[in-house]
Short mmCIF file of C-alpha atoms in Angstrom, two decimals:
data_model
loop_
_atom_site.label_atom_id
_atom_site.label_comp_id
_atom_site.label_asym_id
_atom_site.label_seq_id
_atom_site.Cartn_x
_atom_site.Cartn_y
_atom_site.Cartn_z
CA UNK A 752 82.61 125.85 124.77
CA UNK A 753 86.05 125.90 123.15
CA UNK A 754 85.31 127.27 119.71
CA UNK A 755 88.05 125.36 117.96
CA UNK A 756 86.33 122.04 118.72
CA UNK A 757 83.72 122.99 116.11
CA UNK A 758 86.36 123.59 113.47
CA UNK A 759 87.51 121.26 110.71
CA UNK A 760 91.12 120.14 110.48
CA UNK A 761 91.65 122.68 107.70
CA UNK A 762 90.30 125.50 109.88
CA UNK A 763 92.41 124.34 112.82
CA UNK A 764 95.67 124.34 110.89
CA UNK A 765 94.79 127.71 109.36
CA UNK A 766 94.44 129.09 112.90
CA UNK A 767 97.91 127.71 113.67
CA UNK A 768 99.33 129.50 110.65
CA UNK A 769 97.86 132.88 111.57
CA UNK A 770 98.81 132.53 115.25
CA UNK A 771 95.24 132.44 116.55
CA UNK A 772 95.87 129.05 118.22
CA UNK A 773 98.95 126.97 118.93
CA UNK A 774 99.43 123.18 118.70
CA UNK A 775 100.75 123.17 122.25
CA UNK A 776 97.65 124.86 123.67
CA UNK A 777 95.26 122.60 121.73
CA UNK A 778 97.18 119.50 122.86
CA UNK A 779 97.21 120.57 126.50
CA UNK A 780 93.47 121.18 126.42
CA UNK A 781 92.85 117.83 124.71
CA UNK A 782 94.80 115.98 127.41
CA UNK A 783 92.90 117.86 130.12
CA UNK A 784 89.58 116.97 128.51
CA UNK A 785 90.59 113.32 128.20
CA UNK A 786 91.23 113.21 131.94
CA UNK A 787 88.06 115.13 132.72
CA UNK A 788 86.03 112.69 130.64
CA UNK A 789 87.70 109.59 132.05
CA UNK A 790 84.24 108.18 132.77
CA UNK A 791 83.83 107.55 129.03
CA UNK A 792 86.80 105.16 129.20
CA UNK A 793 87.67 106.10 125.62
CA UNK A 794 91.43 106.08 126.28
CA UNK A 795 93.26 103.18 127.91
CA UNK A 796 96.56 105.05 127.91
CA UNK A 797 97.46 108.69 127.33
CA UNK A 798 100.96 109.69 126.17
CA UNK A 799 101.30 113.25 127.49
CA UNK A 800 105.11 113.43 127.25
CA UNK A 801 105.23 112.31 123.64
CA UNK A 802 102.23 114.46 122.72
CA UNK A 803 103.75 117.55 124.35
CA UNK A 804 106.99 117.07 122.42
CA UNK A 805 105.18 116.53 119.13
CA UNK A 806 103.07 119.65 119.78
CA UNK A 807 106.17 121.70 120.64
CA UNK A 808 107.91 120.57 117.45
CA UNK A 809 104.82 121.47 115.44
CA UNK A 810 104.62 124.89 117.06
CA UNK A 811 108.22 125.61 116.10
CA UNK A 812 107.47 124.70 112.49
CA UNK A 813 104.48 127.05 112.39
CA UNK A 814 106.57 129.87 113.83
CA UNK A 815 109.00 129.33 110.96
CA UNK A 816 106.00 129.09 108.58
CA UNK A 817 107.14 125.62 107.58
CA UNK A 818 104.33 123.17 108.45
CA UNK A 819 105.11 119.78 106.95
CA UNK A 820 101.57 118.68 106.04
CA UNK A 821 97.85 119.34 106.33
CA UNK A 822 97.89 117.43 109.62
CA UNK A 823 100.71 119.26 111.35
CA UNK A 824 99.67 119.80 114.97
CA UNK A 825 96.36 117.93 114.66
CA UNK A 826 95.43 115.74 117.66
CA UNK A 827 94.78 112.08 116.81
CA UNK A 828 94.13 108.93 118.84
CA UNK A 829 95.19 105.36 117.96
CA UNK A 830 93.32 102.14 118.65
CA UNK A 831 95.16 99.84 121.03
CA UNK A 832 95.80 97.13 118.41
CA UNK A 833 98.21 99.30 116.36
CA UNK A 834 101.84 99.01 117.41
CA UNK A 835 103.26 102.25 118.81
CA UNK A 836 106.96 102.54 119.50
CA UNK A 837 107.81 102.65 123.23
CA UNK A 838 104.09 102.77 124.14
CA UNK A 839 102.17 99.76 125.44
CA UNK A 840 100.01 98.02 122.83
CA UNK A 841 97.77 95.52 124.58
CA UNK A 842 94.74 94.79 122.37
CA UNK A 843 92.83 95.39 125.65
CA UNK A 844 93.87 91.89 126.75
CA UNK A 845 95.86 90.47 129.64
CA UNK A 846 97.75 88.40 127.08
CA UNK A 847 99.57 91.54 125.84
CA UNK A 848 99.30 93.84 128.84
CA UNK A 849 103.11 94.14 129.14
CA UNK A 850 103.88 94.38 125.40
CA UNK A 851 105.82 97.51 124.39
CA UNK A 852 106.54 97.46 120.63
CA UNK A 853 109.98 98.57 119.40
CA UNK A 854 108.45 100.01 116.21
CA UNK A 855 105.44 101.94 114.91
CA UNK A 856 102.71 100.57 112.69
CA UNK A 857 102.95 102.15 109.24
CA UNK A 858 99.75 104.13 109.85
CA UNK A 859 101.26 105.60 113.03
CA UNK A 860 104.64 106.35 111.49
CA UNK A 861 103.01 108.17 108.55
CA UNK A 862 100.89 110.26 110.90
CA UNK A 863 103.98 111.18 112.94
CA UNK A 864 105.91 112.03 109.79
CA UNK A 865 103.04 114.35 108.87
CA UNK A 866 103.41 116.17 112.19
CA UNK A 867 100.24 114.85 113.84
CA UNK A 868 100.08 114.81 117.64
CA UNK A 869 99.33 111.33 119.01
CA UNK A 870 97.38 111.68 122.27
CA UNK A 871 97.31 108.01 123.26
CA UNK A 872 95.74 104.59 122.76
CA UNK A 873 91.99 103.98 122.71
CA UNK A 874 89.84 101.22 124.18
CA UNK A 875 88.54 98.23 122.23
CA UNK A 876 87.06 94.77 122.56
CA UNK A 877 89.81 92.25 123.35
CA UNK A 878 91.72 91.50 120.15
CA UNK A 879 88.94 93.40 118.30
CA UNK A 880 86.43 90.59 118.89
CA UNK A 881 83.15 92.34 119.59
CA UNK A 882 80.57 94.90 118.53
CA UNK A 883 80.25 97.02 121.66
CA UNK A 884 83.67 97.70 123.24
CA UNK A 885 82.42 95.99 126.37
CA UNK A 886 84.83 93.03 126.37
CA UNK A 887 87.97 94.95 127.32
CA UNK A 888 90.53 94.33 130.03
CA UNK A 889 90.02 97.99 130.95
CA UNK A 890 86.24 97.89 131.17
CA UNK A 891 83.60 99.12 128.71
CA UNK A 892 83.64 102.38 126.77
CA UNK A 893 80.60 104.62 127.13
CA UNK A 894 78.85 106.64 124.46
CA UNK A 895 78.90 110.43 125.00
CA UNK A 896 75.29 110.53 123.74
CA UNK A 897 74.11 108.48 126.74
CA UNK A 898 71.28 109.86 128.84
CA UNK A 899 73.25 109.04 132.00
CA UNK A 900 76.93 108.10 132.15
CA UNK A 901 76.98 107.14 135.82
CA UNK A 902 74.08 104.71 136.24
CA UNK A 903 72.62 101.83 134.26
CA UNK A 904 71.23 104.04 131.51
CA UNK A 905 74.44 104.57 129.54
CA UNK A 906 74.70 103.40 125.95
CA UNK A 907 77.43 101.43 124.22
CA UNK A 908 79.85 103.16 121.88
CA UNK A 909 79.84 100.25 119.43
CA UNK A 910 82.76 98.06 118.60
CA UNK A 911 85.31 96.96 118.37
CA UNK A 912 86.81 100.45 117.86
CA UNK A 913 84.46 102.11 120.35
CA UNK A 914 87.20 103.98 122.18
CA UNK A 915 88.29 105.78 119.01
CA UNK A 916 84.70 106.68 118.06
CA UNK A 917 83.89 107.89 121.57
CA UNK A 918 87.01 110.07 121.70
CA UNK A 919 86.17 111.80 118.40
CA UNK A 920 82.48 112.22 119.26
CA UNK A 921 83.35 113.79 122.63
CA UNK A 922 85.73 116.30 121.03
CA UNK A 923 88.80 114.81 122.72
CA UNK A 924 90.65 114.68 119.38
CA UNK A 925 90.04 115.69 115.78
CA UNK A 926 90.41 112.20 114.34
CA UNK A 927 91.23 108.66 115.38
CA UNK A 928 92.45 105.43 113.86
CA UNK A 929 90.49 102.21 114.27
CA UNK A 930 90.45 98.85 112.56
CA UNK A 931 87.63 97.37 110.49
CA UNK A 932 87.25 93.61 110.04
CA UNK A 933 83.48 93.30 109.80
CA UNK A 934 82.36 96.84 110.56
CA UNK A 935 84.46 97.70 113.60
CA UNK A 936 84.94 101.28 112.40
CA UNK A 937 81.54 101.94 110.81
CA UNK A 938 79.51 100.37 113.64
CA UNK A 939 80.84 102.65 116.43
CA UNK A 940 80.88 105.62 114.05
CA UNK A 941 77.16 105.07 113.52
CA UNK A 942 76.36 104.83 117.23
CA UNK A 943 78.53 107.81 118.18
CA UNK A 944 77.42 110.10 115.37
CA UNK A 945 80.75 110.55 113.57
CA UNK A 946 82.11 109.66 110.13
CA UNK A 947 83.72 106.22 109.88
CA UNK A 948 85.65 105.13 106.78
CA UNK A 949 86.76 101.66 105.77
CA UNK A 950 89.04 102.07 102.72
CA UNK A 951 89.55 99.52 99.97
CA UNK A 952 91.41 96.45 101.26
CA UNK A 953 95.12 97.02 100.62
CA UNK A 954 94.89 100.79 100.16
CA UNK A 955 96.20 101.38 103.71
CA UNK A 956 99.02 99.27 105.15
CA UNK A 957 98.26 96.66 107.81
CA UNK A 958 101.89 96.55 108.95
CA UNK A 959 101.88 96.88 112.73
CA UNK A 960 98.15 96.20 113.04
CA UNK A 961 97.87 93.14 115.30
CA UNK A 962 95.78 90.81 113.13
CA UNK A 963 92.33 89.45 113.74
CA UNK A 964 91.34 88.22 110.26
CA UNK A 965 94.18 88.90 107.83
CA UNK A 966 92.02 88.67 104.72
CA UNK A 967 89.54 91.28 105.97
CA UNK A 968 91.38 93.60 108.40
CA UNK A 969 91.58 97.21 107.21
CA UNK A 970 92.78 100.28 109.15
CA UNK A 971 89.79 102.59 109.54
CA UNK A 972 89.42 106.34 110.08
CA UNK A 973 87.15 108.32 112.41
CA UNK A 974 86.51 112.04 112.04
CA UNK A 975 83.69 114.51 112.50
CA UNK A 976 83.44 115.35 108.81
CA UNK A 977 84.10 113.71 105.45
CA UNK A 978 86.75 116.30 104.54
CA UNK A 979 88.65 115.50 107.75
CA UNK A 980 88.48 111.80 106.86
CA UNK A 981 89.96 112.58 103.46
CA UNK A 982 92.83 114.51 105.07
CA UNK A 983 93.73 111.46 107.18
CA UNK A 984 93.35 109.02 104.26
CA UNK A 985 95.61 111.14 102.05
CA UNK A 986 98.30 110.86 104.71
CA UNK A 987 98.16 107.14 105.57
CA UNK A 988 97.24 105.52 102.22
CA UNK A 989 99.62 104.12 99.66
CA UNK A 990 102.00 101.21 99.00
CA UNK A 991 104.14 99.87 101.83
CA UNK A 992 107.09 97.56 101.27
CA UNK A 993 106.53 96.19 104.79
CA UNK A 994 103.07 94.87 103.88
CA UNK A 995 102.77 92.51 100.93
CA UNK A 996 98.98 92.97 100.82
CA UNK A 997 99.07 96.68 100.03
CA UNK A 998 98.12 97.74 96.53
CA UNK A 999 101.32 98.45 94.57
CA UNK A 1000 99.77 101.15 92.40
CA UNK A 1001 100.81 104.62 93.66
CA UNK A 1002 98.07 106.36 95.61
CA UNK A 1003 96.57 109.48 94.06
CA UNK A 1004 95.54 112.00 96.68
CA UNK A 1005 91.82 112.66 96.88
CA UNK A 1006 90.52 116.17 96.28
CA UNK A 1007 87.07 116.99 97.58
CA UNK A 1008 85.14 119.43 95.37
CA UNK A 1009 83.13 122.23 96.94
CA UNK A 1010 79.57 121.14 97.67
CA UNK A 1011 78.18 123.56 95.09
CA UNK A 1012 80.33 121.94 92.40
CA UNK A 1013 79.09 118.39 93.04
CA UNK A 1014 76.89 117.17 90.17
CA UNK A 1015 74.81 114.10 90.96
CA UNK A 1016 73.12 113.88 87.55
CA UNK A 1017 75.47 111.13 86.37
CA UNK A 1018 75.59 109.21 89.67
CA UNK A 1019 73.63 105.96 89.92
CA UNK A 1020 72.57 104.93 93.41
CA UNK A 1021 71.59 101.35 94.27
CA UNK A 1022 69.27 100.39 97.14
CA UNK A 1023 69.90 96.69 97.98
CA UNK A 1024 66.58 95.13 98.89
CA UNK A 1025 68.24 92.48 101.08
CA UNK A 1026 69.33 95.17 103.57
CA UNK A 1027 65.68 95.79 104.45
CA UNK A 1028 66.03 93.00 106.98
CA UNK A 1029 64.52 91.69 110.18
CA UNK A 1030 65.32 93.95 113.13
CA UNK A 1031 65.64 97.16 111.09
CA UNK A 1032 64.06 99.91 113.15
CA UNK A 1033 61.32 102.11 111.72
CA UNK A 1034 63.41 105.23 112.29
CA UNK A 1035 66.44 103.85 110.42
CA UNK A 1036 64.16 102.77 107.56
CA UNK A 1037 62.60 106.23 107.44
CA UNK A 1038 66.06 107.84 107.41
CA UNK A 1039 67.16 105.52 104.60
CA UNK A 1040 64.10 106.38 102.50
CA UNK A 1041 64.44 110.13 103.06
CA UNK A 1042 68.08 110.23 101.96
CA UNK A 1043 67.28 108.10 98.89
CA UNK A 1044 64.52 110.59 97.99
CA UNK A 1045 66.90 113.48 98.62
CA UNK A 1046 69.43 112.03 96.19
CA UNK A 1047 66.79 111.35 93.55
CA UNK A 1048 65.35 114.85 93.81
CA UNK A 1049 68.84 116.24 93.27
CA UNK A 1050 69.30 114.47 89.95
CA UNK A 1051 70.83 111.13 90.90
CA UNK A 1052 69.43 107.96 89.43
CA UNK A 1053 68.12 105.77 92.26
CA UNK A 1054 67.03 102.17 91.73
CA UNK A 1055 66.58 98.97 93.69
CA UNK A 1056 69.24 96.28 93.25
CA UNK A 1057 69.69 92.76 94.55
CA UNK A 1058 72.66 91.20 96.36
CA UNK A 1059 71.18 87.68 96.68
CA UNK A 1060 73.91 86.16 98.82
CA UNK A 1061 73.61 88.79 101.56
CA UNK A 1062 71.44 86.48 103.66
CA UNK A 1063 74.30 83.97 103.92
CA UNK A 1064 76.92 86.65 104.45
CA UNK A 1065 76.88 86.82 108.24
CA UNK A 1066 77.24 83.04 108.54
CA UNK A 1067 80.17 82.98 106.12
CA UNK A 1068 81.81 85.88 107.94
CA UNK A 1069 81.43 84.11 111.29
CA UNK A 1070 83.02 80.89 110.03
CA UNK A 1071 85.96 82.60 108.30
CA UNK A 1072 86.48 84.93 111.24
CA UNK A 1073 86.76 82.08 113.75
CA UNK A 1074 89.03 80.01 111.50
CA UNK A 1075 91.50 82.86 111.01
CA UNK A 1076 91.29 83.76 114.71
CA UNK A 1077 92.31 80.20 115.62
CA UNK A 1078 95.34 80.54 113.36
CA UNK A 1079 96.35 84.05 114.49
CA UNK A 1080 95.96 83.37 118.20
CA UNK A 1081 98.22 80.30 118.06
CA UNK A 1082 101.30 82.52 118.43
CA UNK A 1083 100.30 83.55 121.97
CA UNK A 1084 101.68 80.60 123.90
CA UNK A 1085 103.43 82.23 126.85
CA UNK A 1086 106.88 81.39 125.47
CA UNK A 1087 107.29 83.27 122.20
CA UNK A 1088 104.58 85.88 122.75
CA UNK A 1089 102.28 87.14 125.43
CA UNK A 1090 101.41 86.52 129.06
CA UNK A 1091 103.30 83.68 130.75
CA UNK A 1092 101.71 81.71 133.59
CA UNK A 1093 103.71 80.92 136.73
CA UNK A 1094 103.03 77.16 136.55
CA UNK A 1095 105.83 75.49 134.57
CA UNK A 1096 105.36 71.82 135.49
CA UNK A 1097 105.34 70.99 131.79
CA UNK A 1098 105.31 72.74 128.44
CA UNK A 1099 101.73 71.66 127.83
CA UNK A 1100 100.65 72.96 131.24
CA UNK A 1101 102.41 76.27 130.60
CA UNK A 1102 100.66 76.69 127.26
CA UNK A 1103 97.25 75.86 128.70
CA UNK A 1104 97.48 78.08 131.77
CA UNK A 1105 99.04 81.03 129.92
CA UNK A 1106 96.23 81.01 127.37
CA UNK A 1107 93.54 80.39 129.99
CA UNK A 1108 94.74 83.40 132.01
CA UNK A 1109 95.58 85.64 129.05
CA UNK A 1110 92.42 85.32 126.95
CA UNK A 1111 88.86 86.16 127.94
CA UNK A 1112 85.91 83.85 127.22
CA UNK A 1113 85.11 85.50 123.89
CA UNK A 1114 88.59 84.91 122.50
CA UNK A 1115 88.80 81.37 123.85
CA UNK A 1116 85.42 80.49 122.37
CA UNK A 1117 86.43 81.72 118.92
CA UNK A 1118 89.72 79.81 119.10
CA UNK A 1119 87.98 76.57 120.04
CA UNK A 1120 85.28 77.00 117.40
CA UNK A 1121 87.80 77.89 114.73
CA UNK A 1122 89.92 74.85 115.46
CA UNK A 1123 86.81 72.66 115.34
CA UNK A 1124 85.85 74.07 111.93
CA UNK A 1125 89.38 73.43 110.64
CA UNK A 1126 89.46 69.78 111.65
CA UNK A 1127 90.05 67.48 108.68
CA UNK A 1128 86.55 66.06 108.92
CA UNK A 1129 84.99 69.56 108.93
CA UNK A 1130 87.31 71.50 106.64
CA UNK A 1131 85.45 70.89 103.37
CA UNK A 1132 82.00 71.23 104.89
CA UNK A 1133 82.62 74.54 106.68
CA UNK A 1134 85.79 76.42 105.78
CA UNK A 1135 86.04 75.56 102.09
CA UNK A 1136 82.31 76.02 101.53
CA UNK A 1137 82.46 79.40 103.30
CA UNK A 1138 85.25 80.50 100.96
CA UNK A 1139 83.11 79.57 97.96
CA UNK A 1140 80.15 81.57 99.24
CA UNK A 1141 82.47 84.48 100.02
CA UNK A 1142 83.39 84.52 96.35
CA UNK A 1143 79.69 84.62 95.44
CA UNK A 1144 79.18 87.57 97.79
CA UNK A 1145 82.07 89.42 96.13
CA UNK A 1146 80.57 88.60 92.73
CA UNK A 1147 77.23 90.11 93.82
CA UNK A 1148 78.98 93.44 94.34
CA UNK A 1149 80.93 93.09 91.10
CA UNK A 1150 77.71 92.54 89.15
CA UNK A 1151 76.02 95.72 90.40
CA UNK A 1152 79.17 97.84 90.03
CA UNK A 1153 80.52 96.38 86.76
CA UNK A 1154 77.41 95.16 84.96
CA UNK A 1155 77.78 95.18 81.19
CA UNK A 1156 74.21 96.43 80.98
CA UNK A 1157 74.46 100.15 81.68
CA UNK A 1158 70.88 100.38 82.94
CA UNK A 1159 71.64 97.76 85.61
CA UNK A 1160 74.95 99.23 86.78
CA UNK A 1161 75.24 101.49 89.84
CA UNK A 1162 78.08 103.59 91.25
CA UNK A 1163 77.12 103.73 94.93
CA UNK A 1164 75.12 101.50 97.26
CA UNK A 1165 73.11 103.21 100.02
CA UNK A 1166 72.25 101.09 103.07
CA UNK A 1167 71.78 101.36 106.83
CA UNK A 1168 74.98 101.08 108.87
CA UNK A 1169 73.38 99.63 111.98
CA UNK A 1170 69.82 98.40 112.40
CA UNK A 1171 69.03 100.66 115.34
CA UNK A 1172 70.32 103.56 117.41
CA UNK A 1173 72.95 102.80 120.08
CA UNK A 1174 71.44 100.28 122.54
CA UNK A 1175 71.62 100.54 126.30
CA UNK A 1176 74.44 98.52 127.80
CA UNK A 1177 72.06 96.41 129.88
CA UNK A 1178 70.14 95.42 126.74
CA UNK A 1179 73.30 94.77 124.73
CA UNK A 1180 74.79 92.61 127.50
CA UNK A 1181 71.68 90.44 127.65
CA UNK A 1182 72.83 88.63 124.48
CA UNK A 1183 76.05 86.71 123.90
CA UNK A 1184 78.98 88.20 122.00
CA UNK A 1185 78.28 85.86 119.08
CA UNK A 1186 74.61 86.83 118.87
CA UNK A 1187 75.36 90.53 119.15
CA UNK A 1188 77.97 90.41 116.39
CA UNK A 1189 75.51 88.58 114.14
CA UNK A 1190 73.01 91.42 114.57
CA UNK A 1191 75.33 94.43 114.74
CA UNK A 1192 77.52 93.42 111.78
CA UNK A 1193 74.73 92.46 109.36
CA UNK A 1194 74.99 95.54 107.14
CA UNK A 1195 78.71 96.16 107.46
CA UNK A 1196 80.59 92.85 107.09
CA UNK A 1197 79.74 92.14 103.40
CA UNK A 1198 81.99 95.06 102.36
CA UNK A 1199 84.93 93.45 104.16
CA UNK A 1200 84.44 90.14 102.43
CA UNK A 1201 84.38 91.89 99.05
CA UNK A 1202 87.27 94.23 99.95
CA UNK A 1203 85.35 97.32 98.80
CA UNK A 1204 85.38 100.77 100.45
CA UNK A 1205 82.51 101.85 102.69
CA UNK A 1206 81.75 104.89 104.82
CA UNK A 1207 79.21 105.58 107.56
CA UNK A 1208 77.90 109.12 107.91
CA UNK A 1209 75.55 110.50 110.59
CA UNK A 1210 72.24 111.77 109.22
CA UNK A 1211 69.95 112.89 112.04
CA UNK A 1212 68.85 112.27 115.60
CA UNK A 1213 66.26 109.71 116.59
CA UNK A 1214 63.26 110.62 118.70
CA UNK A 1215 65.35 109.55 121.70
CA UNK A 1216 68.02 112.10 120.72
CA UNK A 1217 70.56 109.55 119.45
CA UNK A 1218 72.47 109.51 116.14
CA UNK A 1219 71.11 107.61 113.14
CA UNK A 1220 73.58 106.92 110.33
CA UNK A 1221 73.66 105.46 106.83
CA UNK A 1222 76.35 103.59 104.91
CA UNK A 1223 77.66 104.16 101.40
CA UNK A 1224 79.61 101.48 99.52
CA UNK A 1225 81.35 101.61 96.16
CA UNK A 1226 83.64 99.62 93.90
CA UNK A 1227 87.25 98.99 94.88
CA UNK A 1228 89.50 102.08 94.71
CA UNK A 1229 86.50 104.32 94.07
CA UNK A 1230 86.99 106.37 97.25
CA UNK A 1231 86.90 109.64 95.29
CA UNK A 1232 83.28 109.22 94.18
CA UNK A 1233 82.24 107.47 97.40
CA UNK A 1234 83.43 110.34 99.60
CA UNK A 1235 82.21 113.01 97.19
CA UNK A 1236 78.65 111.68 97.44
CA UNK A 1237 79.07 111.30 101.21
CA UNK A 1238 80.25 114.93 101.37
CA UNK A 1239 77.16 116.07 99.44
CA UNK A 1240 74.78 114.20 101.77
CA UNK A 1241 76.66 115.56 104.79
CA UNK A 1242 76.14 119.11 103.55
CA UNK A 1243 72.41 118.57 103.03
CA UNK A 1244 71.66 117.04 106.43
CA UNK A 1245 74.01 119.37 108.40
CA UNK A 1246 74.48 116.95 111.27
CA UNK A 1247 76.65 118.40 114.06
CA UNK A 1248 78.44 115.60 115.91
CA UNK A 1249 79.16 117.87 118.89
CA UNK A 1250 75.48 118.71 119.47
CA UNK A 1251 74.94 116.35 122.39
CA UNK A 1252 74.13 116.55 126.08
CA UNK A 1253 73.84 119.91 127.79
CA UNK A 1254 75.99 118.46 130.56
CA UNK A 1255 78.85 118.00 128.11
CA UNK A 1256 78.54 121.46 126.58
CA UNK A 1257 78.39 123.15 129.97
CA UNK A 1258 81.53 121.40 131.15
CA UNK A 1259 83.79 122.85 128.44
#
């Protein structure tokens, strides 16, 4: 096995500095591995020419001992709904299959400015509408932890950023960018056994991220360790004049303390009772309880809390999601944007056929449902009421994080990320997209509606040999404490995200 795949980003760049490895060699091997593991379908498009040039430039800087950042020469993948200059950005949909952006999303441009090597674009559910990365123009993405990748016994990678999670879990890159609207980074991170971070809404620019739900979309980060996640966040976070929703306050870089220096005696952990819900597997519940006990035994204060509106959260999320989808998808008419049908007998016919050919059934269903919910006769009953309940959900979080009563206030919430281990594709496909999202997003989407940061970290393997993960949530802009506690848990459980199938290990 290539030893450097086990290294952190900090160790990798240190090896560049001392000449032990070179960015060009690491990039070449990463591109070879991506082709070798094409069966995963993690990448929809590799960019070998651009990656080779970026790696060569990085190598020259290291020879001059002038690396430009902590990410110089680090291989990273980008989800296919972030605009990348001169590289197709399709949202895994026929509607945008010929779209080549003339500019980079802010996240991409900041990574390039930091010297990162962009390997290519990763697979996703069409327009990020899904929880399995199975509704893609390019076919489904497979989970590297699957018992069998060739037959019917392969497992989903999660969604909608499954391609990014699969690429990181398989060691094809050191980190990847995804998007998170209702858990689309944390869900696949959980199933693939990697770290998945959703920052505070507005901390990372959405400029160049093709929107799904503007009020909830957040660029997410995948990595194999919390410290690697922090390195990426420190590079991409901060105000952006091109995005009016970014937080204007200057971003202060996060500094992770050494594990031995982390003191949990002043940290208050909340266990929301509503997350002990129907469908939660016994193994996930056991994992949740063990980590809560671990934190308490190490000096943290652990107590049960209540988020009473959680039960309504998934319904509110579904309504608001479909309403904003209907609005955002209206631009794809075959004239201004997107796929254009050949039939031009009338403008109306052109619109209808272009959209019928360009969108899959999932997207079309959400558009139709969203438009129905926004009808004048339904607006107050559905959309406006959902907005009111969304405010109540946000207030639930505010009460536990900002309670005036010190004994009732907590700093971190500990919950499951997903209710089970990664399901088999055949079981996942037996339910509709809507039903799957309702189940898979139950624990993750409340954080998006409140705009708070959340991170999923792998804890252990199930009896079937699959990753089980937990989620940490904290108050807005409290990433420093959130990731510090996550780093402490990570060090205690010592989960190795590259410890998977013998077939994979033997192939490297």
